[in-house]
PDB file of C-alpha atoms in Angstrom:
ATOM      1  CA  UNK A   1     -17.264   4.166   8.012  1.00 65.00           C
ATOM      2  CA  UNK A   2     -14.697   5.898   5.750  1.00 83.00           C
ATOM      3  CA  UNK A   3     -15.196   9.558   5.270  1.00 81.00           C
ATOM      4  CA  UNK A   4     -16.655  10.164   1.572  1.00 80.00           C
ATOM      5  CA  UNK A   5     -14.546  13.369   1.279  1.00 84.00           C
ATOM      6  CA  UNK A   6     -11.239  11.602   1.203  1.00 90.00           C
ATOM      7  CA  UNK A   7      -9.560  10.525  -1.898  1.00 92.00           C
ATOM      8  CA  UNK A   8      -7.750   7.342  -2.668  1.00 95.00           C
ATOM      9  CA  UNK A   9      -4.741   6.068  -4.472  1.00 94.00           C
ATOM     10  CA  UNK A  10      -3.790   2.494  -5.136  1.00 92.00           C
ATOM     11  CA  UNK A  11      -0.616   0.560  -5.626  1.00 92.00           C
ATOM     12  CA  UNK A  12       0.576  -3.117  -6.329  1.00 91.00           C
ATOM     13  CA  UNK A  13       2.481  -4.798  -3.685  1.00 91.00           C
ATOM     14  CA  UNK A  14       3.604  -8.357  -2.855  1.00 89.00           C
ATOM     15  CA  UNK A  15       1.502  -8.364   0.280  1.00 87.00           C
ATOM     16  CA  UNK A  16       0.145  -6.291   3.118  1.00 90.00           C
ATOM     17  CA  UNK A  17       1.571  -6.644   6.503  1.00 87.00           C
ATOM     18  CA  UNK A  18       1.397  -3.217   8.484  1.00 89.00           C
ATOM     19  CA  UNK A  19       1.045  -5.222  11.698  1.00 85.00           C
ATOM     20  CA  UNK A  20       4.670  -6.404  11.160  1.00 82.00           C
ATOM     21  CA  UNK A  21       6.147  -3.160   9.953  1.00 83.00           C
ATOM     22  CA  UNK A  22       4.060   0.021  10.082  1.00 89.00           C
ATOM     23  CA  UNK A  23       5.596   1.840   7.119  1.00 88.00           C
ATOM     24  CA  UNK A  24       5.066   2.030   3.339  1.00 91.00           C
ATOM     25  CA  UNK A  25       7.693   2.659   0.959  1.00 91.00           C
ATOM     26  CA  UNK A  26       8.433   3.262  -2.686  1.00 92.00           C
ATOM     27  CA  UNK A  27      11.498   2.133  -4.545  1.00 89.00           C
ATOM     28  CA  UNK A  28      12.439   5.727  -5.695  1.00 91.00           C
ATOM     29  CA  UNK A  29      12.383   8.972  -3.820  1.00 91.00           C
ATOM     30  CA  UNK A  30      10.662  10.710  -6.779  1.00 91.00           C
ATOM     31  CA  UNK A  31       7.777   8.216  -6.454  1.00 92.00           C
ATOM     32  CA  UNK A  32       7.438   8.884  -2.767  1.00 91.00           C
ATOM     33  CA  UNK A  33       7.531  12.600  -3.275  1.00 91.00           C
ATOM     34  CA  UNK A  34       4.991  12.466  -6.085  1.00 90.00           C
ATOM     35  CA  UNK A  35       2.656  10.524  -3.766  1.00 90.00           C
ATOM     36  CA  UNK A  36       3.061  12.754  -0.692  1.00 90.00           C
ATOM     37  CA  UNK A  37       2.696  15.991  -2.735  1.00 90.00           C
ATOM     38  CA  UNK A  38      -0.687  14.676  -3.804  1.00 90.00           C
ATOM     39  CA  UNK A  39      -1.648  13.111  -0.556  1.00 91.00           C
ATOM     40  CA  UNK A  40      -3.808  14.905   2.209  1.00 90.00           C
ATOM     41  CA  UNK A  41      -4.302  13.747   5.805  1.00 89.00           C
ATOM     42  CA  UNK A  42      -7.069  11.324   5.934  1.00 91.00           C
ATOM     43  CA  UNK A  43      -6.665  10.047   2.257  1.00 95.00           C
ATOM     44  CA  UNK A  44      -6.124   6.450   1.675  1.00 96.00           C
ATOM     45  CA  UNK A  45      -3.698   4.086  -0.164  1.00 95.00           C
ATOM     46  CA  UNK A  46      -5.366   0.903  -1.395  1.00 96.00           C
ATOM     47  CA  UNK A  47      -2.973  -2.045  -1.627  1.00 95.00           C
ATOM     48  CA  UNK A  48      -3.751  -4.470  -4.305  1.00 95.00           C
ATOM     49  CA  UNK A  49      -1.610  -7.696  -4.418  1.00 93.00           C
ATOM     50  CA  UNK A  50       0.468  -8.481  -7.591  1.00 90.00           C
ATOM     51  CA  UNK A  51      -0.679 -11.289  -9.872  1.00 89.00           C
ATOM     52  CA  UNK A  52       2.345 -13.611  -9.498  1.00 89.00           C
ATOM     53  CA  UNK A  53       5.444 -14.438  -7.580  1.00 89.00           C
ATOM     54  CA  UNK A  54       6.302 -13.804  -4.911  1.00 90.00           C
ATOM     55  CA  UNK A  55       2.807 -12.864  -3.806  1.00 92.00           C
ATOM     56  CA  UNK A  56       1.022 -15.619  -2.059  1.00 92.00           C
ATOM     57  CA  UNK A  57      -1.287 -17.541  -4.103  1.00 95.00           C
ATOM     58  CA  UNK A  58      -4.271 -16.772  -2.103  1.00 96.00           C
ATOM     59  CA  UNK A  59      -3.690 -13.061  -2.235  1.00 96.00           C
ATOM     60  CA  UNK A  60      -2.937 -12.717  -5.920  1.00 95.00           C
ATOM     61  CA  UNK A  61      -4.771  -9.846  -7.616  1.00 94.00           C
ATOM     62  CA  UNK A  62      -6.864  -9.191  -4.514  1.00 96.00           C
ATOM     63  CA  UNK A  63      -7.686  -5.748  -2.828  1.00 97.00           C
ATOM     64  CA  UNK A  64      -6.038  -6.498   0.548  1.00 97.00           C
ATOM     65  CA  UNK A  65      -6.359  -3.382   2.654  1.00 97.00           C
ATOM     66  CA  UNK A  66      -5.775   0.340   2.793  1.00 96.00           C
ATOM     67  CA  UNK A  67      -3.682   2.533   4.895  1.00 96.00           C
ATOM     68  CA  UNK A  68      -2.922   6.202   5.824  1.00 95.00           C
ATOM     69  CA  UNK A  69       0.407   7.690   6.295  1.00 93.00           C
ATOM     70  CA  UNK A  70       1.945  10.655   7.983  1.00 86.00           C
ATOM     71  CA  UNK A  71       1.129  13.480   5.808  1.00 72.00           C
ATOM     72  CA  UNK A  72       3.108  16.627   5.376  1.00 70.00           C
ATOM     73  CA  UNK A  73       6.132  14.612   6.393  1.00 69.00           C
ATOM     74  CA  UNK A  74       9.390  14.207   4.654  1.00 80.00           C
ATOM     75  CA  UNK A  75      10.428  11.007   3.023  1.00 88.00           C
ATOM     76  CA  UNK A  76      11.941   8.721   5.625  1.00 88.00           C
ATOM     77  CA  UNK A  77      14.799   6.270   4.874  1.00 89.00           C
ATOM     78  CA  UNK A  78      12.987   3.034   5.743  1.00 87.00           C
ATOM     79  CA  UNK A  79      16.061   0.853   5.452  1.00 87.00           C
ATOM     80  CA  UNK A  80      17.549   2.798   8.374  1.00 89.00           C
ATOM     81  CA  UNK A  81      14.266   2.343  10.287  1.00 85.00           C
ATOM     82  CA  UNK A  82      13.712  -1.402   9.553  1.00 82.00           C
ATOM     83  CA  UNK A  83      17.247  -2.107  10.606  1.00 83.00           C
ATOM     84  CA  UNK A  84      16.999   0.055  13.948  1.00 81.00           C
ATOM     85  CA  UNK A  85      13.739  -1.733  14.739  1.00 75.00           C
ATOM     86  CA  UNK A  86      15.129  -5.100  13.921  1.00 73.00           C
ATOM     87  CA  UNK A  87      12.165  -5.414  11.538  1.00 74.00           C
ATOM     88  CA  UNK A  88      11.331  -8.234   8.933  1.00 75.00           C
ATOM     89  CA  UNK A  89      14.069 -10.283   7.806  1.00 75.00           C
ATOM     90  CA  UNK A  90      12.562 -11.916   4.743  1.00 79.00           C
ATOM     91  CA  UNK A  91      15.193 -11.819   2.089  1.00 80.00           C
ATOM     92  CA  UNK A  92      13.035 -11.107  -0.793  1.00 83.00           C
ATOM     93  CA  UNK A  93      12.480  -7.586   0.495  1.00 82.00           C
ATOM     94  CA  UNK A  94      16.063  -6.675   0.461  1.00 86.00           C
ATOM     95  CA  UNK A  95      18.317  -6.121  -2.759  1.00 88.00           C
ATOM     96  CA  UNK A  96      21.610  -7.792  -3.186  1.00 90.00           C
ATOM     97  CA  UNK A  97      23.301  -5.237  -1.159  1.00 90.00           C
ATOM     98  CA  UNK A  98      21.012  -5.934   1.818  1.00 88.00           C
ATOM     99  CA  UNK A  99      19.246  -2.655   1.296  1.00 89.00           C
ATOM    100  CA  UNK A 100      15.368  -2.549   1.816  1.00 84.00           C
ATOM    101  CA  UNK A 101      13.894  -2.467  -1.721  1.00 86.00           C
ATOM    102  CA  UNK A 102      11.251   0.306  -0.793  1.00 87.00           C
ATOM    103  CA  UNK A 103      13.307   2.412   1.315  1.00 89.00           C
ATOM    104  CA  UNK A 104      11.673   5.833   0.465  1.00 91.00           C
ATOM    105  CA  UNK A 105       8.517   6.169   2.457  1.00 91.00           C
ATOM    106  CA  UNK A 106       6.294   7.154   5.195  1.00 92.00           C
ATOM    107  CA  UNK A 107       5.042   5.795   8.702  1.00 90.00           C
ATOM    108  CA  UNK A 108       1.577   4.295   8.615  1.00 92.00           C
ATOM    109  CA  UNK A 109      -0.879   6.073  11.023  1.00 93.00           C
ATOM    110  CA  UNK A 110      -3.817   3.823  10.212  1.00 95.00           C
ATOM    111  CA  UNK A 111      -4.453   0.505   8.407  1.00 96.00           C
ATOM    112  CA  UNK A 112      -7.399  -1.674   7.545  1.00 96.00           C
ATOM    113  CA  UNK A 113      -7.594  -5.107   5.958  1.00 96.00           C
ATOM    114  CA  UNK A 114     -10.675  -6.219   3.843  1.00 97.00           C
ATOM    115  CA  UNK A 115     -12.371  -9.052   5.466  1.00 97.00           C
ATOM    116  CA  UNK A 116     -12.979 -10.902   2.210  1.00 96.00           C
ATOM    117  CA  UNK A 117     -10.542  -9.334  -0.183  1.00 97.00           C
ATOM    118  CA  UNK A 118     -12.046  -9.176  -3.615  1.00 97.00           C
ATOM    119  CA  UNK A 119     -10.269  -9.704  -6.861  1.00 96.00           C
ATOM    120  CA  UNK A 120      -9.484  -6.298  -8.428  1.00 94.00           C
ATOM    121  CA  UNK A 121     -10.260  -7.251 -12.006  1.00 93.00           C
ATOM    122  CA  UNK A 122     -13.611  -8.966 -11.003  1.00 95.00           C
ATOM    123  CA  UNK A 123     -14.496  -5.890  -9.015  1.00 95.00           C
ATOM    124  CA  UNK A 124     -13.575  -3.442 -11.889  1.00 94.00           C
ATOM    125  CA  UNK A 125     -13.675  -5.637 -15.014  1.00 93.00           C
ATOM    126  CA  UNK A 126     -13.494  -2.629 -17.473  1.00 86.00           C
ATOM    127  CA  UNK A 127     -10.692  -0.877 -15.904  1.00 86.00           C
ATOM    128  CA  UNK A 128      -7.605  -0.950 -17.996  1.00 81.00           C
ATOM    129  CA  UNK A 129      -4.526  -1.252 -15.861  1.00 76.00           C
ATOM    130  CA  UNK A 130      -0.770  -0.475 -16.129  1.00 75.00           C
ATOM    131  CA  UNK A 131       0.891  -2.829 -13.769  1.00 73.00           C
ATOM    132  CA  UNK A 132       4.400  -1.264 -13.956  1.00 74.00           C
ATOM    133  CA  UNK A 133       3.106   2.200 -13.111  1.00 78.00           C
ATOM    134  CA  UNK A 134       0.789   0.704 -10.357  1.00 81.00           C
ATOM    135  CA  UNK A 135       3.546  -1.020  -8.717  1.00 77.00           C
ATOM    136  CA  UNK A 136       5.999   1.805  -8.802  1.00 82.00           C
ATOM    137  CA  UNK A 137       3.815   4.538  -7.811  1.00 86.00           C
ATOM    138  CA  UNK A 138       0.505   5.446  -6.259  1.00 90.00           C
ATOM    139  CA  UNK A 139      -2.224   5.899  -8.929  1.00 90.00           C
ATOM    140  CA  UNK A 140      -5.283   7.948  -8.153  1.00 92.00           C
ATOM    141  CA  UNK A 141      -8.359   5.904  -7.758  1.00 92.00           C
ATOM    142  CA  UNK A 142     -11.242   7.029  -9.757  1.00 92.00           C
ATOM    143  CA  UNK A 143     -14.216   8.153  -7.668  1.00 92.00           C
ATOM    144  CA  UNK A 144     -16.614   5.642  -8.825  1.00 93.00           C
ATOM    145  CA  UNK A 145     -14.102   2.918  -7.762  1.00 94.00           C
ATOM    146  CA  UNK A 146     -13.356   4.517  -4.540  1.00 95.00           C
ATOM    147  CA  UNK A 147     -17.139   4.561  -3.703  1.00 94.00           C
ATOM    148  CA  UNK A 148     -17.154   0.865  -4.155  1.00 95.00           C
ATOM    149  CA  UNK A 149     -13.854  -0.013  -2.223  1.00 95.00           C
ATOM    150  CA  UNK A 150     -14.784   2.151   0.824  1.00 92.00           C
ATOM    151  CA  UNK A 151     -17.989   0.174   0.991  1.00 93.00           C
ATOM    152  CA  UNK A 152     -16.276  -3.240   1.494  1.00 96.00           C
ATOM    153  CA  UNK A 153     -16.329  -4.678   4.909  1.00 96.00           C
ATOM    154  CA  UNK A 154     -13.058  -4.364   6.701  1.00 96.00           C
ATOM    155  CA  UNK A 155     -11.202  -4.724  10.149  1.00 96.00           C
ATOM    156  CA  UNK A 156      -8.831  -2.258  11.465  1.00 95.00           C
ATOM    157  CA  UNK A 157      -5.198  -3.389  11.821  1.00 95.00           C
ATOM    158  CA  UNK A 158      -3.544  -3.008  15.222  1.00 93.00           C
ATOM    159  CA  UNK A 159      -0.312  -1.335  14.380  1.00 90.00           C
ATOM    160  CA  UNK A 160       2.773  -2.041  16.509  1.00 82.00           C
ATOM    161  CA  UNK A 161       4.079   0.836  18.737  1.00 72.00           C
TER     162      UNK A 161
END
């Protein structure tokens, strides 16, 4: 059960794998600061998969999961953390200089994955989207949509230590 007094944001991503690297980042420090300034402990970030490459075909457009991050914290340099922890090596997550593409971020404190991830556009057919903004930032999720999403069956993700 998810507390109904929390609020939610959503963002687009190529995938959702907090069990591999328990952090969430943004490509700019401004986007990370904007998100954390609106985020309160217990709020959720809903992760929606992008509709094309390099997202795996089975995940495209689906509401994959949600996460909570360490609130009140400063923005971390996730490039340093991912390299110090010998994290994921997938070349698509690094730029041409070998820097993690979403380096401005936060440690994940809790994550859930939806048991049967729905397609976002089928769940909310009338919602007008701005993919560029959703991919770059964390967009507030309207309350009516949040009610539906928090009612979806999910499983908690075991985060690495």
